[in-house]
């Protein structure tokens, strides 16, 4: 295929293949979303529709990439997890990252109108209330193109199940810490009439209990009653029949005892017959991809969904 | 900022910083565009609106990323060139690639309606003629979300100006070779009534002159009269006042003699004062980003646009 | 420390940090040892002193680098294993590889005389029988410097204990396969008087049983009685008191149950107090580094030496 | 060659190929040479024999690796430069680094006796004056093995000739700065009877002129008369007939005009016919590898040795 004397330039291409048998996390982050959320007047501290748009885009990514086993989102970021056995794109980093980022971006932009369809978008700078932020709107006026939602991304490898769990724990703890802070801060500003500076100053050095107390005593807000999507973030998974952890162990199917997945050679899934792989993929396609707002730090979530660790599909509902 | 015992997982992040003082090309490629172009009934061998949509998305990328000096597109791919002196995102590969891919994708999806607004999109699977492929359309029906246009991307470094030029030469030669083939093939099929197989068979082993002859003798097509966008691809650059190559040389400003840009330490542009950098950026923002369909293999294109090599802006028109 | 305008060139340095919490294997390979072994008239198929020199060099490496938990050698190669928790040189690949390679090379050259001291080295081209291959000898004549023993090296990461075990299994199986082949081949040539070509031809397609049969029936060699160093290669470890696998389990110290080491966050060893680390290092220094020729494919070797997996020292003898 | 079920572990190997058409510098650094130079009682501030041993080892490396065009050494470090066109080991970083480091180490250890043969080595801890530090000596006593000279190494790529020159400039400027400081410091200590602390204190904040003044007025040392090896470091190159820079230009052989080497596609040297390559290699082997102590910052050194830039051999003397 050397069609010209210039083709030698291909020799400069370098492919980073991510280490086999490691969990691959591709984290997607909104670019300049602070400015963007002001431009489109997202509600503070949480904009329900903006979060649901993130979730819808993530559902689209998980649906179209079967090697993805779970995704977790908070604020303007989403982490997508490929099973350690994946060989998608020969595990080339640039290909994995760019595909996830592009698919997420495409869905986010395409779905924008479904979330913000009936909403005034102040960002057009024209005061046209009620105009949908459809893609048509995006392009009908100059300024909006400068405020297109975009995302960057990166891939990180985690060698063990526990490292992966800790990664997700890190993100969910972060969600909690930030949301408690933001909820308190904005209550002080929006309901308490404080300046941003004054609120910030008062919150400096406070611990969780202090913030809960401020929320409750001054604003009659019980933080526990806040929506789970805000407190726990969003988990995107295929929906199979849950497994009773205890029962599972009783059946001795190995998910409990050697429950590390490391007991295998990282070949378990490769080693499947072609027929079995096709069956697995069909099962995956039949499974509905759902959004949950639940605790993923405790073991229960994982014990009842052993397929997340094995990479094999569960029983389709 | 160690907000939890889980934060140690950040230590697993790895950043590839691209070698300083090399030209960075980020090439964006349509994913599954063969299928997608059938789905949306793109015209063969070239769909003018589809190409113009690619160009519009590329113009958006170049406009919003000032470090980009030129982009070149053909078919469903676009190559974006960062100046060798760029320090954008500390030259982190994943960040550069994902940002370009996401920005390109967002613009492509958002602008879709402007190109295909009045066109029947067979892909909805509903036969609704005339429906715009707006983002609204994209989401109003299930199937279309499975046919969202997405792109992957990769970064390649080129150490010398000549390597970069050869990279672009490679793409433009490729454009020519493919377009001549496709033009001939589709004339044989669409106008000549041949089967795809028969046309392929006949074209096997032919050289350019043979194809030109087939086009002219059988279909009265003079390939030279085909649109330049199809024959030469699309070049996206900031539009400054052209420099007369001869005059330039006469003035001895060094662009001709040490015309390698390698004569510098890769610091020339870093070394600019902050004031000068801001002036440069303002000049860049004033410059219109234009789409050209011209020969970029010959030196003339480059000689008249010395700013492409130096990275400094030219004289705004 | 910017002592000159040239110091910007440091920005071109790139460091690859190996993924945390993975087992690092640095494999060292003799360069051109086929030619070198002819030059110095190594015995075929195995030269005891040459192998013992390899082992002595490996003992030196393990002794001087406490983060090394085990090394395995066969023929002119040696694999050195760093514990997954190591942070030596911040896990920089080039530093780890070059340090191991240089230390191994230095010891190999320095120790040459101890192995080949009383031996005629034909390679001097002077037939001086009995001359020691001391470094003095190496340099006293031109040709020898062109036959200096050197080694290259590379680092490979293995994410799980099982992957690491399989790596070592691979090398030991390789040792067996090659040694059985070589033993048979050289018996046919040296004792059977066959040409190399004829021996090769006859061995083509044979399985292990065939080779055993050839050795026994034609040359009265029982392969099982061959030296273990030839059949099993050489294992280099610190010598602690062996643990009875069963007893260990009884004591419930966790080495059996969660015996994957993956049950930890890859922080277990980092998390040690400074005092504890120093105690560990002292224990390591007290331990003798020994060379064994044993089966490392079966679990027994590992079960009785749990410190290999945990990275903590065992009980010094 | 899949000789066992364990061979899958090879898939974990990763090779970093250094960017084509860039100058590759492999820098080798002594490990713990501060301690080592005390142990073997190297003279301060410069030990002539220790430096000559470094140079001899470097000559060995350049001689045995024809792709190496120049090496520059100072103190316990040596930088080896591969021509930008090299394809040695497919430009694999680990292979290039480990080969250079191992070859350098082997030569350094093997040649030790030639430099320190007649010298008392205090490091044996036995006060045996006059004992040669031959490899035999190294191994005859335990402690010495713990003081084996070893080196680490790293590879850095430089995209342009000017970057490479600046790298070498950086090292030579460093040599000058350090040597002037050390010469002054040790004069103050050894001849002036000052304590190290007092000398350090006085030298703080001084510039070159101050140090020259101290040397001259207090110790009657004219720094300019110090040996060039100490002041300028050591350059190792193949010795061809020097080219008169002016004459060269006159002959218009292109070395002046496009004298950047960047004017080529990085293919100039690849493109050589096989016959030509063999001729080149023979010329290289005929050339003597020499050690110079000269200024390599000024252009003259390079202008008279155009082969360093082109990678083609010069006229053998």
PDB file of C-alpha atoms in Angstrom, chain B residues 19-22 84 157-160 162-163 166 169 257 260 262-266, chain D residues 19-22 84 157-160 162-163 166 169 257 260 262-266:
ATOM      1  CA  UNK B  19       8.695  15.489  22.569  1.00  0.00           C
ATOM      2  CA  UNK B  20       9.337  19.266  22.598  1.00  0.00           C
ATOM      3  CA  UNK B  21      10.230  21.105  19.407  1.00  0.00           C
ATOM      4  CA  UNK B  22       8.412  18.629  17.158  1.00  0.00           C
ATOM      5  CA  UNK B  84       6.395  22.812  17.037  1.00  0.00           C
ATOM      6  CA  UNK B 157       5.199  13.971  16.174  1.00  0.00           C
ATOM      7  CA  UNK B 158       7.369  15.094  13.278  1.00  0.00           C
ATOM      8  CA  UNK B 159      10.855  16.370  14.137  1.00  0.00           C
ATOM      9  CA  UNK B 160      11.517  18.481  11.029  1.00  0.00           C
ATOM     10  CA  UNK B 162      10.370  18.486   5.857  1.00  0.00           C
ATOM     11  CA  UNK B 163       8.846  15.536   7.710  1.00  0.00           C
ATOM     12  CA  UNK B 166       5.888  15.083   3.689  1.00  0.00           C
ATOM     13  CA  UNK B 169       2.047  15.592   0.987  1.00  0.00           C
ATOM     14  CA  UNK B 257      17.923  30.896   3.592  1.00  0.00           C
ATOM     15  CA  UNK B 260      14.106  25.274   8.121  1.00  0.00           C
ATOM     16  CA  UNK B 262      15.299  24.202  12.771  1.00  0.00           C
ATOM     17  CA  UNK B 263      17.847  26.948  12.890  1.00  0.00           C
ATOM     18  CA  UNK B 264      16.197  27.966  16.101  1.00  0.00           C
ATOM     19  CA  UNK B 265      16.339  26.352  19.496  1.00  0.00           C
ATOM     20  CA  UNK B 266      12.684  25.569  19.529  1.00  0.00           C
TER      21      UNK B 266
ATOM     22  CA  UNK D  19      10.950   8.862  17.500  1.00  0.00           C
ATOM     23  CA  UNK D  20      12.602   8.485  14.072  1.00  0.00           C
ATOM     24  CA  UNK D  21      14.809  11.221  12.653  1.00  0.00           C
ATOM     25  CA  UNK D  22      15.820  12.526  16.079  1.00  0.00           C
ATOM     26  CA  UNK D  84      19.453  10.728  13.804  1.00  0.00           C
ATOM     27  CA  UNK D 157      15.848  12.452  21.815  1.00  0.00           C
ATOM     28  CA  UNK D 158      16.689  15.790  20.235  1.00  0.00           C
ATOM     29  CA  UNK D 159      14.720  16.754  17.137  1.00  0.00           C
ATOM     30  CA  UNK D 160      17.164  19.257  15.610  1.00  0.00           C
ATOM     31  CA  UNK D 162      20.730  22.835  17.160  1.00  0.00           C
ATOM     32  CA  UNK D 163      19.054  21.063  20.068  1.00  0.00           C
ATOM     33  CA  UNK D 166      22.873  22.804  22.800  1.00  0.00           C
ATOM     34  CA  UNK D 169      27.069  22.808  24.995  1.00  0.00           C
ATOM     35  CA  UNK D 257      23.947  25.692   2.530  1.00  0.00           C
ATOM     36  CA  UNK D 260      21.209  21.445   8.915  1.00  0.00           C
ATOM     37  CA  UNK D 262      17.047  18.732   8.467  1.00  0.00           C
ATOM     38  CA  UNK D 263      16.912  19.482   4.796  1.00  0.00           C
ATOM     39  CA  UNK D 264      16.682  15.760   4.316  1.00  0.00           C
ATOM     40  CA  UNK D 265      13.805  13.456   4.984  1.00  0.00           C
ATOM     41  CA  UNK D 266      15.624  11.552   7.643  1.00  0.00           C
TER      42      UNK D 266
END
